[in-house]
Short mmCIF file of C-alpha atoms in Angstrom, two decimals:
data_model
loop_
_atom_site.label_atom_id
_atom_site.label_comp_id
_atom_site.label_asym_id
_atom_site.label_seq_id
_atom_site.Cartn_x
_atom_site.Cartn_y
_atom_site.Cartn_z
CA UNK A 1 15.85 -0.59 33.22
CA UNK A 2 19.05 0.54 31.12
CA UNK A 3 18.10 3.80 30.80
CA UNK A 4 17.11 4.65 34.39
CA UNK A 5 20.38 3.05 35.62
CA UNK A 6 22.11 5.20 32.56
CA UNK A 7 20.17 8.26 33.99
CA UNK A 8 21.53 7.46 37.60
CA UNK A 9 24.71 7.55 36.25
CA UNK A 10 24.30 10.80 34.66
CA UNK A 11 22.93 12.52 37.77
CA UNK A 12 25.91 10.50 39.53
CA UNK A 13 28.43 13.00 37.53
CA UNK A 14 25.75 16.03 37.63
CA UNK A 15 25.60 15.76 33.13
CA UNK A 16 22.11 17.41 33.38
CA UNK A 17 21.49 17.59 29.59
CA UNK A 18 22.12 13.25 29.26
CA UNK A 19 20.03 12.62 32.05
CA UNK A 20 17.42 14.65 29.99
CA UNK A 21 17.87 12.44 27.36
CA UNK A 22 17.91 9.30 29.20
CA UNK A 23 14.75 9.78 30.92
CA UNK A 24 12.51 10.91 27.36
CA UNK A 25 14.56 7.48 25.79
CA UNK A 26 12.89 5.65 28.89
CA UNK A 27 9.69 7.62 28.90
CA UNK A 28 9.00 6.29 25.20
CA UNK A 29 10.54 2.88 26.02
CA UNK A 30 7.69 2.97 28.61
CA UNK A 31 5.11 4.14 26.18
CA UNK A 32 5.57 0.95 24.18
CA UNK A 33 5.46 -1.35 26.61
CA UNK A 34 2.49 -2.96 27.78
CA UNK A 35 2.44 -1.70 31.58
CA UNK A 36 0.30 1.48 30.72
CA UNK A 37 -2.96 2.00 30.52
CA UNK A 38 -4.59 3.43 27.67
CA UNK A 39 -5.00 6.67 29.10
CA UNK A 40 -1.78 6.86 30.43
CA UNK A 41 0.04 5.87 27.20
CA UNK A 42 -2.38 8.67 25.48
CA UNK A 43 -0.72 11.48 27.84
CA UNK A 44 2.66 10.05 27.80
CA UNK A 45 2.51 10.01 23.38
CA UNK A 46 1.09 13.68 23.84
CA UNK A 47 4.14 14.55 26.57
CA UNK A 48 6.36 13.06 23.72
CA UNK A 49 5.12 14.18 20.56
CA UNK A 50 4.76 17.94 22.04
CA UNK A 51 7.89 18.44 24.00
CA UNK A 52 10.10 15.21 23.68
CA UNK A 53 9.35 14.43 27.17
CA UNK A 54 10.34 17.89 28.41
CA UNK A 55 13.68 17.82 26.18
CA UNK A 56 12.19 20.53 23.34
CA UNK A 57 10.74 24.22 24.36
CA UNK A 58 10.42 24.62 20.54
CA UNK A 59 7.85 22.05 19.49
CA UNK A 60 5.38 23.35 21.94
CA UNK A 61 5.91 26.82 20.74
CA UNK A 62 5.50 25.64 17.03
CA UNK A 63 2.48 24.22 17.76
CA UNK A 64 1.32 26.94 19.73
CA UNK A 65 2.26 29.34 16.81
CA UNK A 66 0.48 26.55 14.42
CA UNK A 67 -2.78 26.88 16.65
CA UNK A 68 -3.10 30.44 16.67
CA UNK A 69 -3.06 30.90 13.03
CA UNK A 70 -5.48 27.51 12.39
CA UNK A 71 -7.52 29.20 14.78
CA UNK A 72 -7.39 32.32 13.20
CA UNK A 73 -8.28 31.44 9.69
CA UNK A 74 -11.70 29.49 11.48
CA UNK A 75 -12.48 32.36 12.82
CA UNK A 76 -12.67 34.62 10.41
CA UNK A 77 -13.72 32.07 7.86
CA UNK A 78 -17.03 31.79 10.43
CA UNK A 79 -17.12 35.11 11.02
CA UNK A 80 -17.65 36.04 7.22
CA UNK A 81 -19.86 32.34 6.74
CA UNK A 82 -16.91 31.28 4.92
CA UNK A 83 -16.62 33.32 2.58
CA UNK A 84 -12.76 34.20 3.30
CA UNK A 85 -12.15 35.72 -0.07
CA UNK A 86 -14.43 37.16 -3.16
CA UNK A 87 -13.07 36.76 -6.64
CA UNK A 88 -9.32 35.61 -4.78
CA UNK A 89 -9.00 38.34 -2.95
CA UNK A 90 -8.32 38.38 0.78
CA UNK A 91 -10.61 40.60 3.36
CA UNK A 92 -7.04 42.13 5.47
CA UNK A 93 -9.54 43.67 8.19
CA UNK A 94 -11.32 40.13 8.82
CA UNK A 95 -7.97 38.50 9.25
CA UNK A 96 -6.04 40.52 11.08
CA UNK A 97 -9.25 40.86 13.47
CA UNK A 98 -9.49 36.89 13.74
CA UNK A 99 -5.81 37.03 14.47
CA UNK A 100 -5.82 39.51 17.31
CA UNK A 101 -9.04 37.50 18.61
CA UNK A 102 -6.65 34.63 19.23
CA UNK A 103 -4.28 35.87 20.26
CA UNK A 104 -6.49 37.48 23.23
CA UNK A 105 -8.05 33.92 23.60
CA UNK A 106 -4.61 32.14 23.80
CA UNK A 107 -2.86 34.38 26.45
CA UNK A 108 -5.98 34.93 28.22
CA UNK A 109 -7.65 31.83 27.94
CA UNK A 110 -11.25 31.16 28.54
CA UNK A 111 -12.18 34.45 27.65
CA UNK A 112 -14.16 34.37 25.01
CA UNK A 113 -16.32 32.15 26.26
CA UNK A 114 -18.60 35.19 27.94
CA UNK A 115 -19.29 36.68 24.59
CA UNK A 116 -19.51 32.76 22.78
CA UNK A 117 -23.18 33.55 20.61
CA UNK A 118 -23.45 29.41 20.63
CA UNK A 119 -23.44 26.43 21.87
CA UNK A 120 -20.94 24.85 19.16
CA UNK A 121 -18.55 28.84 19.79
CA UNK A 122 -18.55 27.68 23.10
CA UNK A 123 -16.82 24.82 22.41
CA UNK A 124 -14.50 26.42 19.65
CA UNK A 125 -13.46 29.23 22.10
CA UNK A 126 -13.30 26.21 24.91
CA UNK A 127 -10.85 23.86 22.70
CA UNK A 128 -8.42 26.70 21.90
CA UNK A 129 -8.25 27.58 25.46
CA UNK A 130 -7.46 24.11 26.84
CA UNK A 131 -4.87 23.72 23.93
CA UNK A 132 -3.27 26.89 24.22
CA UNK A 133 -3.04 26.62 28.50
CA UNK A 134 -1.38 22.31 27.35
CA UNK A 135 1.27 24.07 25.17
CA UNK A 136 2.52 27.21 26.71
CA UNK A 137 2.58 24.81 30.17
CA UNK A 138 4.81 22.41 28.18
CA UNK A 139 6.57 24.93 26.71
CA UNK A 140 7.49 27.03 30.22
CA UNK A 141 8.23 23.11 31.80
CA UNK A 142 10.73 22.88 29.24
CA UNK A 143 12.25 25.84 29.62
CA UNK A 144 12.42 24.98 33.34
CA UNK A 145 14.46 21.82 32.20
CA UNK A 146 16.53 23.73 30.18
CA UNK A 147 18.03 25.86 32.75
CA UNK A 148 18.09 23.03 35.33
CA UNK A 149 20.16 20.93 33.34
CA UNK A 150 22.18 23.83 31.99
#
């Protein structure tokens, strides 16, 4: 209850950036109490562990940035049956090609799942996509934040 009244206040006197801050504080005040349902309290840890409630543009693009290269280093790990290296040293053409494969596959999602060989690709190429579409909408949300409160 503090919060939202604090938050009132703030969009009272048009301070955009505290009433930000007010609402993730009562967002995760929310999250710990006991009036959510599991699922619910699963999104709402997920809203506030990616984007601080809509507070952070950064931590969505950090994990974006983190997927990508995870993603990349599966892929060409798979592509080569895991053999990413011989005698320590690094295959440059498999990487870079595993890279630019995510890429494509994060900025236009669901793509690769026409040319997925398998049943378990499928899924790989299917995971990245739903990830990468979660993070970059988080990320543009916050950004849409940013310059309302600004």
């Amino acid at each position: 209850g503090s919060y939202r009244w604090l938050k009132k206040q703030m969009d009272g006197i048009a301070h955009r950036n505290a009433q930000g801050l007010f609402t993730a504080l009562e967002q995760r005040c929310l999250r710990r109490g006991k009036t959510l349902t599991k699922f619910d309290n699963l999104i709402s840890w997920i809203y506030g562990l990616f984007s601080i409630y809509g507070y952070s543009a950064w931590r969505p693009f950090f994990g974006l940035v983190v997927l990508i290269l995870f993603m990349s280093a599966v892929y060409s790990c798979n592509t080569t049956g895991f053999e990413c290296s011989a005698g320590g040293q690094l295959y440059p053409d498999i990487w870079q090609a595993g890279l630019l494969t995510r890429l494509k596959q994060t900025f236009a999602p669901f793509y690769g799942l026409r040319d997925a060989g398998s049943l378990s690709e499928g899924f790989f190429y299917l995971g990245q996509s739903i990830l990468s579409v979660t993070l970059i909408s988080l990320m543009l949300l916050a950004i849409r934040w940013k310059f309302r409160r600004d």
